[in-house]
Every structure is written in structure tokens, then in C-alpha cells.
Short mmCIF file of C-alpha atoms and ligand atoms in Angstrom, two decimals:
data_model
loop_
_atom_site.label_atom_id
_atom_site.label_comp_id
_atom_site.label_asym_id
_atom_site.label_seq_id
_atom_site.Cartn_x
_atom_site.Cartn_y
_atom_site.Cartn_z
CA UNK K 250 16.61 36.29 6.68
CA UNK K 251 13.60 38.18 7.98
CA UNK K 252 13.40 41.69 9.40
CA UNK K 253 12.43 40.12 12.72
CA UNK K 254 15.96 38.60 12.89
CA UNK K 255 17.69 41.98 12.54
CA UNK K 256 19.24 43.87 15.39
CA UNK K 257 16.91 46.83 15.01
CA UNK K 258 14.41 48.38 17.41
CA UNK K 259 11.02 46.78 18.03
CA UNK K 260 9.37 50.08 17.01
CA UNK K 261 10.95 49.86 13.54
CA UNK K 262 10.23 46.14 13.24
CA UNK K 263 6.58 46.59 14.08
CA UNK K 264 6.26 49.42 11.55
CA UNK K 265 7.96 47.32 8.83
CA UNK K 266 5.46 44.60 9.59
CA UNK K 267 2.57 47.04 9.16
CA UNK K 268 4.06 48.25 5.86
CA UNK K 269 4.19 44.63 4.66
CA UNK K 270 8.00 44.40 4.57
CA UNK K 271 8.73 40.86 5.75
CA UNK K 272 12.10 40.10 4.18
CA UNK K 273 14.82 42.48 3.05
CA UNK K 274 15.25 43.01 -0.69
CA UNK K 275 18.67 42.31 -2.20
CA UNK K 276 20.01 45.83 -1.65
CA UNK K 277 18.62 45.91 1.89
CA UNK K 278 20.21 42.55 2.67
CA UNK K 279 23.57 43.77 1.37
CA UNK K 280 23.52 47.27 2.89
CA UNK K 281 21.68 47.32 6.23
CA UNK K 282 24.13 45.35 8.39
CA UNK K 283 27.13 47.35 7.14
CA UNK K 284 25.37 50.64 7.81
CA UNK K 285 24.42 49.44 11.29
CA UNK K 286 28.14 48.65 11.81
CA UNK K 287 29.03 52.25 11.06
CA UNK K 288 30.60 51.63 7.64
CA UNK K 289 30.45 53.89 4.57
CA UNK K 290 28.55 52.39 1.65
CA UNK K 291 28.73 52.99 -2.06
CA UNK K 292 25.83 51.25 -3.78
CA UNK K 293 24.83 50.97 -7.40
CA UNK K 294 21.19 49.99 -7.29
CA UNK K 295 18.46 50.33 -9.84
CA UNK K 296 15.20 52.03 -9.01
CA UNK K 297 12.41 50.00 -7.44
CA UNK K 298 14.82 47.72 -5.57
CA UNK K 299 13.92 49.05 -2.13
CA UNK K 300 17.01 51.23 -1.83
CA UNK K 301 15.27 53.95 0.19
CA UNK K 302 14.53 51.58 3.03
CA UNK K 303 18.08 50.18 2.67
CA UNK K 304 19.40 53.44 4.11
CA UNK K 305 16.32 54.60 6.03
CA UNK K 306 16.04 51.52 8.28
CA UNK K 307 19.61 51.52 9.67
CA UNK K 308 19.94 55.31 9.91
CA UNK K 309 16.62 55.55 11.74
CA UNK K 310 17.68 52.77 14.09
CA UNK K 311 20.97 54.43 15.01
CA UNK K 312 19.33 57.85 15.45
CA UNK K 313 16.58 56.35 17.60
CA UNK K 314 19.15 54.72 19.92
CA UNK K 315 21.10 57.96 20.32
CA UNK K 316 18.27 60.48 20.18
CA UNK K 317 18.19 61.08 23.92
CA UNK K 318 21.73 62.46 23.81
CA UNK K 319 21.83 64.14 20.38
CA UNK K 320 20.66 67.55 19.31
CA UNK K 321 20.40 69.08 15.84
CA UNK K 322 20.14 67.45 12.42
CA UNK K 323 21.54 63.90 12.68
CA UNK K 324 21.13 62.80 9.10
CA UNK K 325 21.17 64.74 5.85
CA UNK K 326 19.73 62.97 2.83
CA UNK K 327 20.57 64.94 -0.31
CA UNK K 328 18.46 64.26 -3.39
CA UNK K 329 18.24 65.91 -6.82
CA UNK K 330 14.53 66.76 -7.05
CA UNK K 331 11.77 68.14 -4.88
CA UNK K 332 9.53 65.16 -5.59
CA UNK K 333 12.22 62.81 -4.31
CA UNK K 334 12.75 64.92 -1.20
CA UNK K 335 9.06 64.65 -0.41
CA UNK K 336 8.86 60.96 -1.17
CA UNK K 337 11.93 59.92 0.79
CA UNK K 338 10.88 62.04 3.78
CA UNK K 339 7.59 60.14 3.68
CA UNK K 340 9.41 56.77 3.78
CA UNK K 341 11.42 57.97 6.82
CA UNK K 342 8.24 59.11 8.54
CA UNK K 343 6.45 55.83 7.82
CA UNK K 344 9.25 53.53 8.94
CA UNK K 345 10.19 55.80 11.83
CA UNK K 346 6.59 56.46 12.95
CA UNK K 347 7.03 54.92 16.42
CA UNK K 348 10.68 55.88 16.95
CA UNK K 349 10.18 59.54 17.87
CA UNK K 350 12.70 60.48 15.14
CA UNK K 351 11.59 63.67 13.42
CA UNK K 352 11.97 64.06 9.64
CA UNK K 353 11.58 67.10 7.41
CA UNK K 354 11.44 67.12 3.61
CA UNK K 355 12.99 70.42 2.51
CA UNK K 356 12.59 71.81 -0.99
CA UNK K 357 11.99 75.02 -2.88
CA UNK K 358 8.90 76.20 -4.70
CA UNK K 359 6.95 76.59 -1.43
CA UNK K 360 7.04 79.22 1.36
CA UNK K 361 10.07 78.83 3.61
CA UNK K 362 8.55 80.16 6.89
CA UNK K 363 6.91 76.89 7.88
CA UNK K 364 10.10 74.99 7.04
CA UNK K 365 12.11 77.37 9.24
CA UNK K 366 9.79 77.00 12.21
CA UNK K 367 9.83 73.19 11.83
CA UNK K 368 13.62 73.30 11.78
CA UNK K 369 13.63 75.48 14.88
CA UNK K 370 11.45 72.96 16.70
CA UNK K 371 14.13 70.31 16.15
CA UNK K 372 14.64 67.87 13.30
CA UNK K 373 16.65 64.62 13.25
CA UNK K 374 16.49 63.69 9.58
CA UNK K 375 16.55 66.29 6.83
CA UNK K 376 15.77 65.16 3.30
CA UNK K 377 16.59 67.98 0.96
CA UNK K 378 17.16 69.08 -2.60
CA UNK K 379 20.15 71.45 -2.87
CA UNK K 380 18.61 74.87 -3.65
CA UNK K 381 16.51 75.52 -0.53
CA UNK K 382 19.06 73.83 1.70
CA UNK K 383 21.81 76.27 0.70
CA UNK K 384 19.36 79.20 0.98
CA UNK K 385 18.54 78.28 4.57
CA UNK K 386 22.18 77.64 5.47
CA UNK K 387 23.20 81.05 4.14
CA UNK K 388 20.35 82.73 6.02
CA UNK K 389 21.54 81.05 9.22
CA UNK K 390 18.42 78.92 9.69
CA UNK K 391 20.07 75.57 9.09
CA UNK K 392 23.03 74.09 10.91
CA UNK K 393 24.43 70.75 9.75
CA UNK K 394 27.39 70.63 12.11
CA UNK K 395 25.92 67.82 14.21
CA UNK K 396 25.07 65.48 11.32
CA UNK K 397 26.32 61.90 11.75
CA UNK K 398 25.11 60.72 8.35
CA UNK K 399 25.26 62.05 4.84
CA UNK K 400 23.15 60.09 2.34
CA UNK K 401 23.53 60.97 -1.34
CA UNK K 402 20.70 59.44 -3.31
CA UNK K 403 20.39 59.32 -7.12
CA UNK K 404 23.92 60.70 -7.28
CA UNK K 405 24.13 60.16 -11.04
CA UNK K 406 21.09 62.35 -11.59
CA UNK K 407 22.61 64.99 -9.30
CA UNK K 408 25.64 65.05 -11.59
CA UNK K 409 23.42 65.23 -14.70
CA UNK K 410 21.55 68.14 -13.15
CA UNK K 411 24.77 70.01 -12.44
CA UNK K 412 24.85 69.53 -8.66
CA UNK K 413 28.45 68.24 -8.48
CA UNK K 414 29.65 71.49 -6.93
CA UNK K 415 26.75 71.51 -4.44
CA UNK K 416 27.73 68.05 -3.26
CA UNK K 417 31.30 69.18 -2.67
CA UNK K 418 30.13 72.43 -1.05
CA UNK K 419 27.86 70.73 1.45
CA UNK K 420 30.89 68.92 2.92
CA UNK K 421 32.05 72.25 4.34
CA UNK K 422 28.98 72.36 6.57
CA UNK K 423 29.19 68.75 7.75
CA UNK K 424 31.52 67.29 10.38
CA UNK K 425 34.55 65.44 8.96
CA UNK K 426 33.73 62.45 11.11
CA UNK K 427 30.50 61.10 9.70
CA UNK K 428 29.08 58.07 7.92
CA UNK K 429 28.47 58.54 4.19
CA UNK K 430 26.07 56.44 2.15
CA UNK K 431 26.30 56.94 -1.58
CA UNK K 432 23.58 55.63 -3.90
CA UNK K 433 23.52 55.83 -7.66
CA UNK K 434 21.39 54.04 -10.24
CA UNK K 435 24.22 53.87 -12.76
CA UNK K 436 27.99 53.83 -12.63
CA UNK K 437 30.46 55.85 -14.68
CA UNK K 438 33.95 57.27 -14.26
CA UNK K 439 32.51 60.56 -13.03
CA UNK K 440 30.31 58.83 -10.48
CA UNK K 441 33.22 56.79 -9.16
CA UNK K 442 35.38 59.85 -8.83
CA UNK K 443 32.62 61.75 -7.01
CA UNK K 444 31.99 58.78 -4.73
CA UNK K 445 35.65 58.48 -3.76
CA UNK K 446 35.67 62.18 -2.87
CA UNK K 447 32.96 61.65 -0.28
CA UNK K 448 33.12 58.08 1.06
CA UNK K 449 35.93 56.43 3.04
CA UNK K 450 36.85 52.73 2.73
CA UNK K 451 33.32 52.16 1.59
CA UNK K 452 31.64 48.79 1.27
CA UNK K 453 30.80 48.48 -2.42
CA UNK K 454 27.48 47.01 -3.41
CA UNK K 455 26.17 46.50 -6.92
CA UNK K 456 22.73 45.13 -7.70
CA UNK K 457 21.98 43.53 -11.09
CA UNK K 458 24.98 44.98 -12.85
CA UNK K 459 24.32 43.21 -16.15
CA UNK K 460 20.82 44.16 -17.10
CA UNK K 461 19.77 47.31 -15.30
CA UNK K 462 16.10 46.83 -16.18
CA UNK K 463 14.00 44.95 -13.63
CA UNK K 464 13.12 41.39 -14.61
CA UNK K 465 9.48 41.93 -13.74
CA UNK K 466 8.94 44.24 -16.72
CA UNK K 467 7.95 43.14 -20.24
CA UNK K 468 9.41 45.39 -22.93
CA UNK K 469 7.84 45.92 -26.34
CA UNK K 470 8.42 48.27 -29.25
CA UNK K 471 5.65 49.30 -31.65
CA UNK K 472 6.62 50.95 -34.93
CA UNK K 473 4.36 54.01 -35.13
CA UNK K 474 4.69 57.11 -37.24
CA UNK K 475 5.12 60.31 -35.22
CA UNK K 476 1.75 61.73 -36.31
CA UNK K 477 -0.11 58.51 -35.49
CA UNK K 478 1.18 58.11 -31.95
CA UNK K 479 -1.83 59.79 -30.36
CA UNK K 480 -4.23 57.30 -31.97
CA UNK K 481 -2.22 54.39 -30.62
CA UNK K 482 -2.15 55.98 -27.18
CA UNK K 483 -5.91 56.51 -27.26
CA UNK K 484 -6.38 52.89 -28.30
CA UNK K 485 -4.18 51.49 -25.51
CA UNK K 486 -5.73 53.67 -22.82
CA UNK K 487 -9.28 52.80 -23.89
CA UNK K 488 -8.39 49.10 -23.87
CA UNK K 489 -6.98 49.44 -20.35
CA UNK K 490 -9.33 51.85 -18.62
CA UNK K 491 -8.81 50.42 -15.14
CA UNK K 492 -5.01 50.47 -15.34
CA UNK K 493 -2.57 53.11 -14.22
CA UNK K 494 -0.46 54.37 -17.09
CA UNK K 495 2.51 56.75 -17.20
CA UNK K 496 3.22 58.24 -20.61
CA UNK K 497 6.66 59.74 -21.24
CA UNK K 498 6.93 62.47 -23.85
CA UNK K 499 10.10 64.32 -24.85
CA UNK K 500 9.18 67.97 -24.16
CA UNK K 501 6.82 70.02 -22.01
CA UNK K 502 5.08 71.41 -25.08
CA UNK K 503 4.50 67.96 -26.46
CA UNK K 504 3.14 66.81 -23.07
CA UNK K 505 0.50 69.54 -23.24
CA UNK K 506 -0.33 68.59 -26.83
CA UNK K 507 -0.79 64.94 -25.96
CA UNK K 508 -3.02 65.84 -22.99
CA UNK K 509 -5.12 68.03 -25.32
CA UNK K 510 -5.29 65.24 -27.91
CA UNK K 511 -6.52 62.83 -25.24
CA UNK K 512 -9.09 65.35 -24.03
CA UNK K 513 -10.52 65.54 -27.58
CA UNK K 514 -11.20 61.82 -27.47
CA UNK K 515 -12.62 61.88 -23.91
CA UNK K 516 -9.59 60.33 -22.26
CA UNK K 517 -8.93 61.93 -18.87
CA UNK K 518 -5.25 62.53 -18.18
CA UNK K 519 -3.03 64.96 -16.33
CA UNK K 520 0.19 66.67 -17.37
CA UNK K 521 3.27 66.78 -15.15
CA UNK K 522 6.40 68.69 -16.12
CA UNK K 523 8.89 71.24 -14.86
CA UNK K 524 6.77 74.15 -16.13
CA UNK K 525 4.00 73.36 -13.63
CA UNK K 526 3.97 75.05 -10.19
CA UNK K 527 5.49 72.92 -7.44
CA UNK K 528 2.33 72.71 -5.32
CA UNK K 529 0.32 71.64 -8.37
CA UNK K 530 2.97 69.03 -9.18
CA UNK K 531 2.45 67.46 -5.75
CA UNK K 532 -1.34 67.45 -6.18
CA UNK K 533 -1.00 65.85 -9.63
CA UNK K 534 1.31 63.14 -8.28
CA UNK K 535 -1.03 62.53 -5.35
CA UNK K 536 -4.05 62.18 -7.63
CA UNK K 537 -2.16 59.67 -9.79
CA UNK K 538 -0.87 57.87 -6.73
CA UNK K 539 -4.35 57.37 -5.28
CA UNK K 540 -5.71 56.31 -8.69
CA UNK K 541 -8.03 59.30 -8.90
CA UNK K 542 -6.35 60.08 -12.20
CA UNK K 543 -5.19 56.99 -14.07
CA UNK K 544 -3.15 58.54 -16.89
CA UNK K 545 -0.12 60.70 -16.17
CA UNK K 546 1.55 62.33 -19.17
CA UNK K 547 4.98 63.62 -18.33
CA UNK K 548 8.54 64.45 -19.30
CA UNK K 549 11.60 62.85 -17.76
CA UNK K 550 11.01 65.01 -14.66
CA UNK K 551 9.04 62.03 -13.31
CA UNK K 552 11.31 59.27 -14.54
CA UNK K 553 13.60 59.04 -11.52
CA UNK K 554 12.89 57.47 -8.22
CA UNK K 555 9.23 58.45 -8.00
CA UNK K 556 7.48 55.58 -6.30
CA UNK K 557 3.84 55.22 -7.30
CA UNK K 558 2.11 51.97 -6.51
CA UNK K 559 0.46 49.74 -9.09
CA UNK K 560 1.56 51.39 -12.32
CA UNK K 561 0.80 48.69 -14.92
CA UNK K 562 2.03 50.47 -18.03
CA UNK K 563 4.88 52.77 -18.91
CA UNK K 564 4.42 54.11 -22.41
CA UNK K 565 7.37 55.76 -24.07
CA UNK K 566 5.39 57.96 -26.40
CA UNK K 567 8.76 59.31 -27.51
CA UNK K 568 11.90 57.27 -27.00
CA UNK K 569 14.40 59.03 -24.72
CA UNK K 570 17.60 60.28 -26.33
CA UNK K 571 19.48 59.25 -23.20
CA UNK K 572 19.37 55.44 -22.79
CA UNK K 573 19.72 55.68 -19.00
CA UNK K 574 16.38 57.44 -18.91
CA UNK K 575 14.78 54.45 -20.63
CA UNK K 576 15.78 52.38 -17.61
CA UNK K 577 14.53 54.97 -15.17
CA UNK K 578 11.24 55.43 -16.97
CA UNK K 579 10.63 51.70 -17.08
CA UNK K 580 11.48 51.52 -13.39
CA UNK K 581 8.19 53.29 -12.65
CA UNK K 582 6.41 49.99 -13.32
CA UNK K 583 7.16 46.43 -12.20
CA UNK K 584 8.03 47.69 -8.74
CA UNK K 585 8.65 45.56 -5.66
CA UNK K 586 8.16 42.25 -7.47
CA UNK K 587 4.90 43.26 -9.28
CA UNK K 588 4.65 42.76 -13.05
CA UNK K 589 4.66 45.74 -15.41
CA UNK K 590 4.73 46.52 -19.10
CA UNK K 591 6.86 49.03 -20.93
CA UNK K 592 5.61 49.90 -24.41
CA UNK K 593 7.62 52.19 -26.65
CA UNK K 594 6.38 53.93 -29.77
CA UNK K 595 9.16 54.15 -32.31
CA UNK K 596 9.05 56.44 -35.33
CA UNK K 597 11.64 55.63 -38.05
CA UNK K 598 13.53 58.77 -36.98
CA UNK K 599 13.88 57.32 -33.44
CA UNK K 600 15.61 54.07 -34.49
CA UNK K 601 19.00 55.44 -33.43
CA UNK K 602 17.66 56.01 -29.90
CA UNK K 603 16.37 52.44 -29.86
CA UNK K 604 19.78 51.14 -30.90
CA UNK K 605 21.45 53.10 -28.11
CA UNK K 606 18.95 51.73 -25.57
CA UNK K 607 19.52 48.15 -26.68
CA UNK K 608 23.27 48.60 -26.49
CA UNK K 609 22.97 50.11 -23.02
CA UNK K 610 20.71 47.40 -21.58
CA UNK K 611 22.41 44.62 -23.54
CA UNK K 612 19.02 43.25 -24.60
CA UNK K 613 17.10 43.40 -27.84
CA UNK K 614 13.57 44.64 -27.27
CA UNK K 615 10.74 42.63 -28.85
CA UNK K 616 8.85 44.35 -31.65
CA UNK K 617 5.09 43.98 -31.58
CA UNK K 618 4.05 43.36 -35.17
CA UNK K 619 1.04 45.48 -36.12
CA UNK K 620 -0.36 44.48 -39.52
CA UNK K 621 -1.21 47.24 -41.98
CA UNK K 622 -4.90 46.44 -41.54
CA UNK K 623 -4.71 46.70 -37.74
CA UNK K 624 -2.68 49.89 -38.01
CA UNK K 625 -5.35 51.55 -40.16
CA UNK K 626 -8.06 50.18 -37.90
CA UNK K 627 -6.47 51.90 -34.90
CA UNK K 628 -6.49 55.23 -36.76
CA UNK K 629 -10.06 54.67 -37.88
CA UNK K 630 -11.31 53.67 -34.44
CA UNK K 631 -10.20 57.00 -33.03
CA UNK K 632 -12.88 59.33 -31.69
CA UNK K 633 -10.78 62.29 -32.77
CA UNK K 634 -12.78 64.48 -35.14
CA UNK K 635 -9.58 65.90 -36.57
CA UNK K 636 -8.87 62.43 -37.91
CA UNK K 637 -11.93 62.50 -40.17
CA UNK K 638 -9.81 63.15 -43.21
CA UNK K 639 -8.20 59.79 -42.58
CA UNK K 640 -11.59 58.14 -42.40
CA UNK K 641 -12.62 59.87 -45.61
CA UNK K 642 -9.53 58.66 -47.44
CA UNK K 643 -10.04 55.14 -46.15
CA UNK K 644 -13.72 55.17 -47.07
CA UNK K 645 -12.78 56.59 -50.45
CA UNK K 646 -10.31 53.75 -50.97
CA UNK K 647 -12.98 51.23 -50.07
CA UNK K 648 -15.39 52.79 -52.61
CA UNK K 649 -12.63 52.74 -55.24
CA UNK K 650 -12.03 49.07 -54.52
CA UNK K 651 -15.73 48.43 -54.86
CA UNK K 652 -15.77 50.45 -58.10
CA UNK K 653 -13.05 48.21 -59.44
CA UNK K 654 -14.95 45.10 -58.51
CA UNK K 655 -18.02 46.35 -60.28
P1 AMP M 227 12.49 52.13 -3.69
O1 AMP M 227 13.45 51.40 -4.60
O2 AMP M 227 13.10 52.56 -2.42
O3 AMP M 227 11.79 53.25 -4.42
O4 AMP M 227 11.33 51.08 -3.27
C1 AMP M 227 10.47 50.46 -4.17
C2 AMP M 227 9.22 49.90 -3.53
O5 AMP M 227 9.51 48.70 -2.81
C3 AMP M 227 8.51 50.81 -2.56
O6 AMP M 227 7.14 50.82 -2.88
C4 AMP M 227 8.71 50.17 -1.21
O7 AMP M 227 7.62 50.42 -0.36
C5 AMP M 227 8.82 48.71 -1.54
N1 AMP M 227 9.68 47.96 -0.61
C6 AMP M 227 10.90 48.34 -0.18
N2 AMP M 227 11.43 47.38 0.62
C7 AMP M 227 10.54 46.37 0.68
C8 AMP M 227 10.52 45.08 1.34
N3 AMP M 227 11.53 44.65 2.07
N4 AMP M 227 9.43 44.31 1.18
C9 AMP M 227 8.39 44.75 0.42
N5 AMP M 227 8.35 45.94 -0.24
C10 AMP M 227 9.40 46.74 -0.12
#
């Protein structure tokens, strides 16, 4: 089936054509017609499957048809992070460009005045993270009583981030009669129970339930000692200068250290983590998105949902202690049918994390065998002056060997 065969407006069809969307992805095929029919949906879909458009296309279509008669916010899309609010609002604006439907991405960390005046001018779709939304409701600037749709995206992350109460609270501000679309990357008892609190007789959709990691991604483990990881990272980046690489590191402090280590060896990279100001975070994402900066070093703040085109490598500099995050991190590459590589550095102390990941995905990850000689070569090839001691020891060993031969 093609998008041209769908019962959606010509304005949306023409925009999908411009965006290069010819055929629906699996989740779109399974969700769009039900949403157009007015049904509630509960979908378990991994990242990178096209799930944003799966709810954006039908909600935009319905709002466009009714917009002449409707006033106030028609659709609330609730998301866990500011980055996601911005990104999903952008998808709505792109697909809905010719529909006249107005979308606002609402999030904290920026001045609220402009957001208030945009709301006052009339908004159809509001994509929001919880904090600022509740602020504006309590100040009387935001009224959700006319919303026909509630979309909950990345619901599992919302639970992880402690937003369960916010999700229940927002119901008080929404009409009882509405259509609810519930999206989560993973399924658990808690998720099911939350979903059944908010959806009614929902159509259930599950995409790739067995292996949650996209088939387009090659996964490899390299055994690297903690202290040697930076030399391996330097080596991979220098071998792949034209490629876009996301590097995941466990903590903010370690992110800054890795960025500094790369700077010492003339590798340009940028740090992204929760300790960086919101407006700077957007600029950093934009510069990575456009390819201006090719190496993004980050914590799990960027592992969910963020859609950046053409990321060839995900490097797990540290393995995540939560196996779900492995899946989300890897989902930053191999998007929309493109091939990607996920490389993970594994220190002996991280083996237990690896085991948990393999159990979770149900797949054993291939280990890339690095010979002792190649391992030492990678350390030696480093341009890091602080590694000179290593060079000295190696040179010393070589001299000793020569001594022996003499
Ligand atoms: P998402 O899972 O919503 O983050 O989408 C992943 C990527 O797939 C985004 O870059 C979308 O632009 C792209 N995409 C979504 N639907 C389609 C489609 N039907 N055809 C081609 N690309 C798509």
C-alpha cells in the first residue's frame, strides 16, 4: 500500500511525497487506519520505526478536516524530554505544512513569554514535556478542555523519569471523551497497567517483539580496558573522519573527560548532557544534525527518540547498566532502513552489563578479536602526549628484546 492510496488529505499526501515517504512503515501500516477510524491505540514500537508519523499523519488529517469548526488545543502529545518535544513538533510542522494546522513544541529551560503569546494566538497541536505544561496550566495560560487527542509517546521513559503521576494528573484537564494513542518502546507490567488506565478498548500493536534491536544494525563488542578506551575511540574516529558518530558515556563528568581527551589528540567533538543549558543543547544537536560537528559525546539523555539523520556509528564507550538503554542507544543508527554499526567497549568489570544486554535482546553480540599486537599498536598510534609513558615502556621492551638477541 502507498500513501497515495490512503484516505488522507491531498495537502498531507503532497507533503509526504516531498519528505520522501512513499510507503508506510510497519507501525504506520498497522496504526494509521485505526486512528483515522477514531479508535484508541496502544503500540509497542521500537525507535526508528517511523512511529512519530504513525500518529502525526492521522491526527493531522482529522484536525485539518475539522479545523474550521474547532477552537483551542485539539491534540496534546505528551513526551518525556524537551528534545523530543522539539523534534516531534517539527515532524508535525513538516507533515502538516500545507494543512493550516498550527503546532507548538512546549518545554522548559527557555523563556515562557513567547510560548504564552503563541498559545494565545491559537494552537491546534501541542507537543509538550510535563514541567512547563503544568506551569502554564496552573498560571491559567493553557486550556486543554477542547483536546480530542491525547498522544503519550515514549511512555516507558516517562515512567522511568517519574512522570507516572503527571500522566494521571493531565487527565483531569482533558475531556473524558477523547482518542488516546499510547506509544512505548518496551512493554512491562507497569506499562500495561498505565496504558489500561488511559486507553479504552484499544487496538494493540506490537512491532518486532522478539528482537527489539533493528535488523539494519551490526553489533560488535571490543574488549578494552577502561583506561585504554580513549585510545580506541581516537583510533575509530580518525579511521572514519567523514562519518557521524554518537558516543555514549555513563556520566556527565566522564563525557567532559572524553571530550577533553579527544581535544588533546585533535579530534573535534561536542558534549551533550543534562548539565548543559537547554538552548545550548539545541544548538549542539543542530550542529550534529547538519554534520557541522561529526562526533557527539553524550550520556543517555540523547539515547531516546532523538532522530538524527545518517548516524553511521553508535559507540558505547561505557556499556549501559540498563539493557533497555542499549536498545535505545543503538536505535540512533540504522534508522529508516539505512545500515548502522553499534560498537561497544567492554572492560572486564562491565561483563555483567553485557550479559544482561544479551539476555534482554535474546542475541549474543559478536566479539571483535583484537590481537595483543594490534591492541598495543592502537595505544602507540595515539597522538596523546600523556600516553608517552606507554610508548617509552614499549620502546624499552623492544630494546630489551634486541638486547637479548645480541
Ligand atoms: P521515528 O521512529 O518516528 O523517529 O522515525 C524514524 C525515521 O524514519 C525518521 O527520520 C522519519 O523521517 C523516517 N520515516 C518515517 N516514516 C517514513 C516512511 N514512511 N518512509 C520513509 N521514511 C520514513
